[in-house]
Amino acid sequence: MTQHDDRYAAAASPAQATGAAPMLNRAAWVRILPFAAYMLFLVIADVLERLGVAPGPLRWLYPVKIGVVVLLLALFWRQYHELKPLRLRLPAALTAIVSGIVVLVLWVSLNAGWMSVGAAPGFDPRDGGRIDWLLVAIRIAGAALVVPVMEELFWRSFLMRWIVDPDFEAVETSQLGLKSFVITVLLFGFEHNLWLAGIVAGAAYSLLYMRHRNLWSPILAHAVTNGLLGVWVLMTGNWSYW
């Protein structure tokens, strides 16, 4: 019996010996909360719409949502070590830009009935048939400058590494494997109404992160996709893509 206990103690990891690390530590929460706040506002908007609130006032919920996310990102900014320094080599930046454009083309093309789940409410910035350009500016700025940072911190920097080890900050991008890639891509895909387009986008952003080992690479690609999507929506009037 003593020999068995000795073998177990020898095999135990340092974490087991000192007590298991929490599943979600402070570093995890500062990356979860901005994303959770964004998703909460989607739920609030849906509930208000079901309660009969007019579309006009609901449009202004987006600036509030983006403002809350910006506030949280600013509050936790010093703890986002993966964003420092703010630098990306030119070849990696060009690859990210091209990837963002390709994802955009696929996003507006992968729209067959079986490629979507439910119906996206969209965002119509028109008031009485006239476009509210302040709302448009906020929408594009939020989608291109805020959402990519918030989502990549959650999906790639946190979740993708957390699947490997709850002590995710100790996980190098070189340690990311097929399991974390597949789980993250699928969840990211089904976060969106256009699930197949979402999977394609998630795969592209994850591969950029794994290839360049720099979170600014998927952030840049994500920003290009979202920014150009806003321009495309304005040009075509396909508000459901917003």
Tab-separated table of C-alpha atoms in Angstrom:
chain	number	residue	atom	x	y	z
A	1	MET	CA	0.000	0.000	0.000
A	2	THR	CA	2.831	2.373	0.808
A	3	GLN	CA	4.531	1.563	-2.492
A	4	HIS	CA	1.329	2.309	-4.418
A	5	ASP	CA	0.944	5.682	-2.685
A	6	ASP	CA	4.547	6.602	-3.463
A	7	ARG	CA	4.048	5.856	-7.145
A	8	TYR	CA	0.914	8.003	-7.218
A	9	ALA	CA	2.690	10.889	-5.536
A	10	ALA	CA	5.559	10.645	-7.978
A	11	ALA	CA	3.178	10.724	-10.940
A	12	ALA	CA	1.177	13.646	-9.631
A	13	SER	CA	1.633	16.940	-11.451
A	14	PRO	CA	2.651	20.139	-9.618
A	15	ALA	CA	-0.904	21.452	-10.131
A	16	GLN	CA	-2.310	18.314	-8.471
A	17	ALA	CA	0.166	18.584	-5.641
A	18	THR	CA	-0.727	22.210	-4.859
A	19	GLY	CA	-4.420	22.041	-5.753
A	20	ALA	CA	-6.050	22.109	-9.174
A	21	ALA	CA	-6.070	25.424	-11.024
A	22	PRO	CA	-9.526	26.993	-11.441
A	23	MET	CA	-11.308	26.301	-14.708
A	24	LEU	CA	-11.734	30.037	-15.285
A	25	ASN	CA	-9.132	32.322	-13.732
A	26	ARG	CA	-9.018	36.129	-13.787
A	27	ALA	CA	-7.156	36.117	-17.103
A	28	ALA	CA	-10.003	34.100	-18.596
A	29	TRP	CA	-12.721	36.409	-17.291
A	30	VAL	CA	-11.174	39.586	-18.691
A	31	ARG	CA	-11.380	37.956	-22.140
A	32	ILE	CA	-14.843	36.482	-21.601
A	33	LEU	CA	-16.648	39.531	-20.212
A	34	PRO	CA	-16.460	41.826	-23.299
A	35	PHE	CA	-17.743	38.968	-25.471
A	36	ALA	CA	-20.433	38.053	-22.932
A	37	ALA	CA	-21.594	41.679	-22.766
A	38	TYR	CA	-21.889	41.802	-26.551
A	39	MET	CA	-23.941	38.585	-26.603
A	40	LEU	CA	-26.143	39.805	-23.743
A	41	PHE	CA	-27.144	42.852	-25.782
A	42	LEU	CA	-28.200	40.551	-28.623
A	43	VAL	CA	-30.524	38.778	-26.198
A	44	ILE	CA	-31.835	42.108	-24.868
A	45	ALA	CA	-32.544	43.320	-28.406
A	46	ASP	CA	-34.412	40.107	-29.217
A	47	VAL	CA	-36.510	40.336	-26.036
A	48	LEU	CA	-37.370	44.007	-26.653
A	49	GLU	CA	-38.364	43.228	-30.226
A	50	ARG	CA	-40.666	40.423	-29.032
A	51	LEU	CA	-42.181	42.850	-26.535
A	52	GLY	CA	-43.129	45.122	-29.406
A	53	VAL	CA	-40.484	47.845	-29.152
A	54	ALA	CA	-40.308	49.731	-32.465
A	55	PRO	CA	-37.261	49.124	-34.735
A	56	GLY	CA	-36.258	52.809	-34.589
A	57	PRO	CA	-35.272	52.940	-30.920
A	58	LEU	CA	-33.784	49.439	-31.112
A	59	ARG	CA	-31.242	50.649	-33.677
A	60	TRP	CA	-29.636	52.817	-30.993
A	61	LEU	CA	-29.026	49.767	-28.839
A	62	TYR	CA	-26.016	48.997	-31.044
A	63	PRO	CA	-24.044	52.134	-30.073
A	64	VAL	CA	-24.751	51.345	-26.409
A	65	LYS	CA	-23.566	47.773	-26.916
A	66	ILE	CA	-20.360	48.855	-28.624
A	67	GLY	CA	-19.785	51.492	-25.962
A	68	VAL	CA	-20.023	48.887	-23.190
A	69	VAL	CA	-17.616	46.560	-25.019
A	70	VAL	CA	-15.129	49.404	-25.598
A	71	LEU	CA	-15.344	50.319	-21.910
A	72	LEU	CA	-14.595	46.741	-20.841
A	73	LEU	CA	-11.725	46.386	-23.320
A	74	ALA	CA	-10.227	49.655	-22.095
A	75	LEU	CA	-10.647	48.593	-18.473
A	76	PHE	CA	-8.790	45.314	-19.025
A	77	TRP	CA	-6.389	46.481	-21.759
A	78	ARG	CA	-3.217	46.191	-19.674
A	79	GLN	CA	-3.963	42.522	-19.087
A	80	TYR	CA	-4.129	41.636	-22.787
A	81	HIS	CA	-0.460	40.703	-23.062
A	82	GLU	CA	-1.023	39.001	-26.423
A	83	LEU	CA	-1.778	42.406	-27.970
A	84	LYS	CA	1.618	43.827	-27.060
A	85	PRO	CA	3.459	44.994	-28.987
A	86	LEU	CA	1.007	46.245	-31.579
A	87	ARG	CA	3.081	45.001	-34.476
A	88	LEU	CA	2.698	42.661	-37.443
A	89	ARG	CA	5.311	41.913	-40.089
A	90	LEU	CA	4.453	43.063	-43.605
A	91	PRO	CA	4.139	39.557	-45.171
A	92	ALA	CA	1.828	38.488	-42.327
A	93	ALA	CA	-0.201	41.697	-42.654
A	94	LEU	CA	-0.627	41.228	-46.403
A	95	THR	CA	-1.666	37.601	-45.895
A	96	ALA	CA	-4.213	38.686	-43.285
A	97	ILE	CA	-5.647	41.378	-45.580
A	98	VAL	CA	-5.996	38.966	-48.504
A	99	SER	CA	-7.555	36.367	-46.182
A	100	GLY	CA	-10.052	38.945	-44.934
A	101	ILE	CA	-11.085	39.765	-48.499
A	102	VAL	CA	-11.465	36.075	-49.416
A	103	VAL	CA	-13.581	35.479	-46.312
A	104	LEU	CA	-15.815	38.413	-47.307
A	105	VAL	CA	-16.383	36.992	-50.801
A	106	LEU	CA	-17.242	33.589	-49.348
A	107	TRP	CA	-19.415	35.138	-46.627
A	108	VAL	CA	-21.766	36.802	-49.110
A	109	SER	CA	-21.713	33.721	-51.387
A	110	LEU	CA	-22.381	30.901	-48.899
A	111	ASN	CA	-26.015	31.862	-48.378
A	112	ALA	CA	-28.077	28.906	-49.619
A	113	GLY	CA	-30.969	27.851	-47.411
A	114	TRP	CA	-29.189	24.856	-45.922
A	115	MET	CA	-26.160	27.028	-45.106
A	116	SER	CA	-28.085	29.146	-42.596
A	117	VAL	CA	-29.902	28.651	-39.317
A	118	GLY	CA	-32.889	30.849	-38.559
A	119	ALA	CA	-33.189	34.375	-39.867
A	120	ALA	CA	-30.795	37.178	-39.043
A	121	PRO	CA	-32.577	40.351	-37.850
A	122	GLY	CA	-29.992	42.535	-39.584
A	123	PHE	CA	-29.444	46.228	-39.011
A	124	ASP	CA	-31.343	48.745	-41.119
A	125	PRO	CA	-29.961	52.278	-40.608
A	126	ARG	CA	-32.746	53.934	-42.577
A	127	ASP	CA	-35.215	56.280	-40.942
A	128	GLY	CA	-38.178	57.121	-43.090
A	129	GLY	CA	-36.342	55.783	-46.129
A	130	ARG	CA	-33.277	57.959	-45.495
A	131	ILE	CA	-30.014	56.495	-44.225
A	132	ASP	CA	-28.898	57.693	-40.810
A	133	TRP	CA	-25.194	58.196	-41.509
A	134	LEU	CA	-24.288	58.562	-37.850
A	135	LEU	CA	-25.658	55.085	-37.207
A	136	VAL	CA	-23.822	53.804	-40.281
A	137	ALA	CA	-20.524	55.266	-39.067
A	138	ILE	CA	-20.978	53.741	-35.603
A	139	ARG	CA	-21.967	50.392	-37.085
A	140	ILE	CA	-18.967	50.170	-39.410
A	141	ALA	CA	-16.540	51.421	-36.746
A	142	GLY	CA	-17.916	48.950	-34.218
A	143	ALA	CA	-17.820	46.031	-36.645
A	144	ALA	CA	-14.355	46.793	-38.047
A	145	LEU	CA	-12.490	48.187	-35.032
A	146	VAL	CA	-14.137	46.818	-31.883
A	147	VAL	CA	-15.706	43.448	-32.703
A	148	PRO	CA	-12.523	41.888	-34.193
A	149	VAL	CA	-10.504	42.701	-31.065
A	150	MET	CA	-13.255	41.491	-28.732
A	151	GLU	CA	-13.966	38.280	-30.644
A	152	GLU	CA	-10.360	37.302	-31.342
A	153	LEU	CA	-9.462	37.798	-27.682
A	154	PHE	CA	-12.271	35.408	-26.796
A	155	TRP	CA	-12.200	32.813	-29.568
A	156	ARG	CA	-8.546	32.565	-30.492
A	157	SER	CA	-6.516	33.888	-27.553
A	158	PHE	CA	-8.722	32.477	-24.790
A	159	LEU	CA	-10.904	29.566	-25.921
A	160	MET	CA	-8.533	28.014	-28.438
A	161	ARG	CA	-5.765	27.875	-25.832
A	162	TRP	CA	-8.067	27.083	-22.891
A	163	ILE	CA	-9.178	23.869	-24.614
A	164	VAL	CA	-5.539	22.763	-24.435
A	165	ASP	CA	-5.080	23.819	-20.800
A	166	PRO	CA	-7.216	25.928	-18.398
A	167	ASP	CA	-3.974	27.753	-17.591
A	168	PHE	CA	-4.281	29.083	-21.136
A	169	GLU	CA	-1.755	31.905	-20.821
A	170	ALA	CA	0.955	29.258	-20.510
A	171	VAL	CA	-0.109	27.672	-23.832
A	172	GLU	CA	2.006	28.699	-26.810
A	173	THR	CA	0.402	28.900	-30.250
A	174	SER	CA	2.760	26.114	-31.350
A	175	GLN	CA	0.901	23.814	-28.924
A	176	LEU	CA	-2.490	24.336	-30.555
A	177	GLY	CA	-3.694	21.193	-32.267
A	178	LEU	CA	-6.580	19.740	-34.248
A	179	LYS	CA	-8.895	19.407	-31.250
A	180	SER	CA	-8.782	23.073	-30.240
A	181	PHE	CA	-8.937	24.125	-33.903
A	182	VAL	CA	-12.051	22.072	-34.731
A	183	ILE	CA	-13.984	22.907	-31.550
A	184	THR	CA	-13.305	26.623	-31.821
A	185	VAL	CA	-14.125	26.779	-35.527
A	186	LEU	CA	-17.421	24.918	-35.115
A	187	LEU	CA	-18.537	27.047	-32.169
A	188	PHE	CA	-17.545	30.227	-33.978
A	189	GLY	CA	-19.457	29.063	-37.062
A	190	PHE	CA	-22.695	28.310	-35.247
A	191	GLU	CA	-22.498	31.609	-33.392
A	192	HIS	CA	-23.602	33.086	-36.714
A	193	ASN	CA	-26.816	32.759	-38.695
A	194	LEU	CA	-24.758	31.830	-41.781
A	195	TRP	CA	-23.133	28.873	-40.041
A	196	LEU	CA	-21.108	27.565	-42.991
A	197	ALA	CA	-19.718	31.010	-43.770
A	198	GLY	CA	-18.961	31.340	-40.060
A	199	ILE	CA	-17.049	28.060	-40.069
A	200	VAL	CA	-15.018	29.176	-43.085
A	201	ALA	CA	-14.242	32.504	-41.414
A	202	GLY	CA	-13.354	30.809	-38.123
A	203	ALA	CA	-11.026	28.395	-39.906
A	204	ALA	CA	-9.287	31.225	-41.759
A	205	TYR	CA	-8.779	33.333	-38.629
A	206	SER	CA	-7.602	30.328	-36.594
A	207	LEU	CA	-5.092	29.304	-39.262
A	208	LEU	CA	-3.715	32.843	-39.366
A	209	TYR	CA	-3.287	32.785	-35.587
A	210	MET	CA	-1.551	29.404	-35.661
A	211	ARG	CA	0.618	30.319	-38.645
A	212	HIS	CA	1.768	33.780	-37.593
A	213	ARG	CA	1.597	33.222	-33.807
A	214	ASN	CA	0.371	36.781	-33.446
A	215	LEU	CA	-3.212	37.674	-32.498
A	216	TRP	CA	-3.055	40.847	-34.599
A	217	SER	CA	-3.076	38.689	-37.733
A	218	PRO	CA	-6.630	37.311	-37.277
A	219	ILE	CA	-7.725	40.666	-35.839
A	220	LEU	CA	-6.606	42.414	-39.032
A	221	ALA	CA	-8.266	39.813	-41.279
A	222	HIS	CA	-11.456	39.989	-39.217
A	223	ALA	CA	-11.412	43.806	-39.424
A	224	VAL	CA	-10.997	43.723	-43.214
A	225	THR	CA	-13.898	41.280	-43.570
A	226	ASN	CA	-16.234	43.268	-41.337
A	227	GLY	CA	-15.258	46.655	-42.732
A	228	LEU	CA	-15.695	45.647	-46.353
A	229	LEU	CA	-18.911	43.819	-45.500
A	230	GLY	CA	-20.288	47.135	-44.207
A	231	VAL	CA	-19.392	48.823	-47.491
A	232	TRP	CA	-20.990	45.968	-49.460
A	233	VAL	CA	-24.171	46.148	-47.370
A	234	LEU	CA	-24.464	49.889	-48.009
A	235	MET	CA	-23.935	49.417	-51.734
A	236	THR	CA	-26.416	46.569	-52.093
A	237	GLY	CA	-28.974	47.293	-49.376
A	238	ASN	CA	-28.695	43.749	-48.024
A	239	TRP	CA	-29.322	44.847	-44.432
A	240	SER	CA	-29.779	41.268	-43.193
A	241	TYR	CA	-25.993	40.768	-43.503
A	242	TRP	CA	-25.535	43.378	-40.777
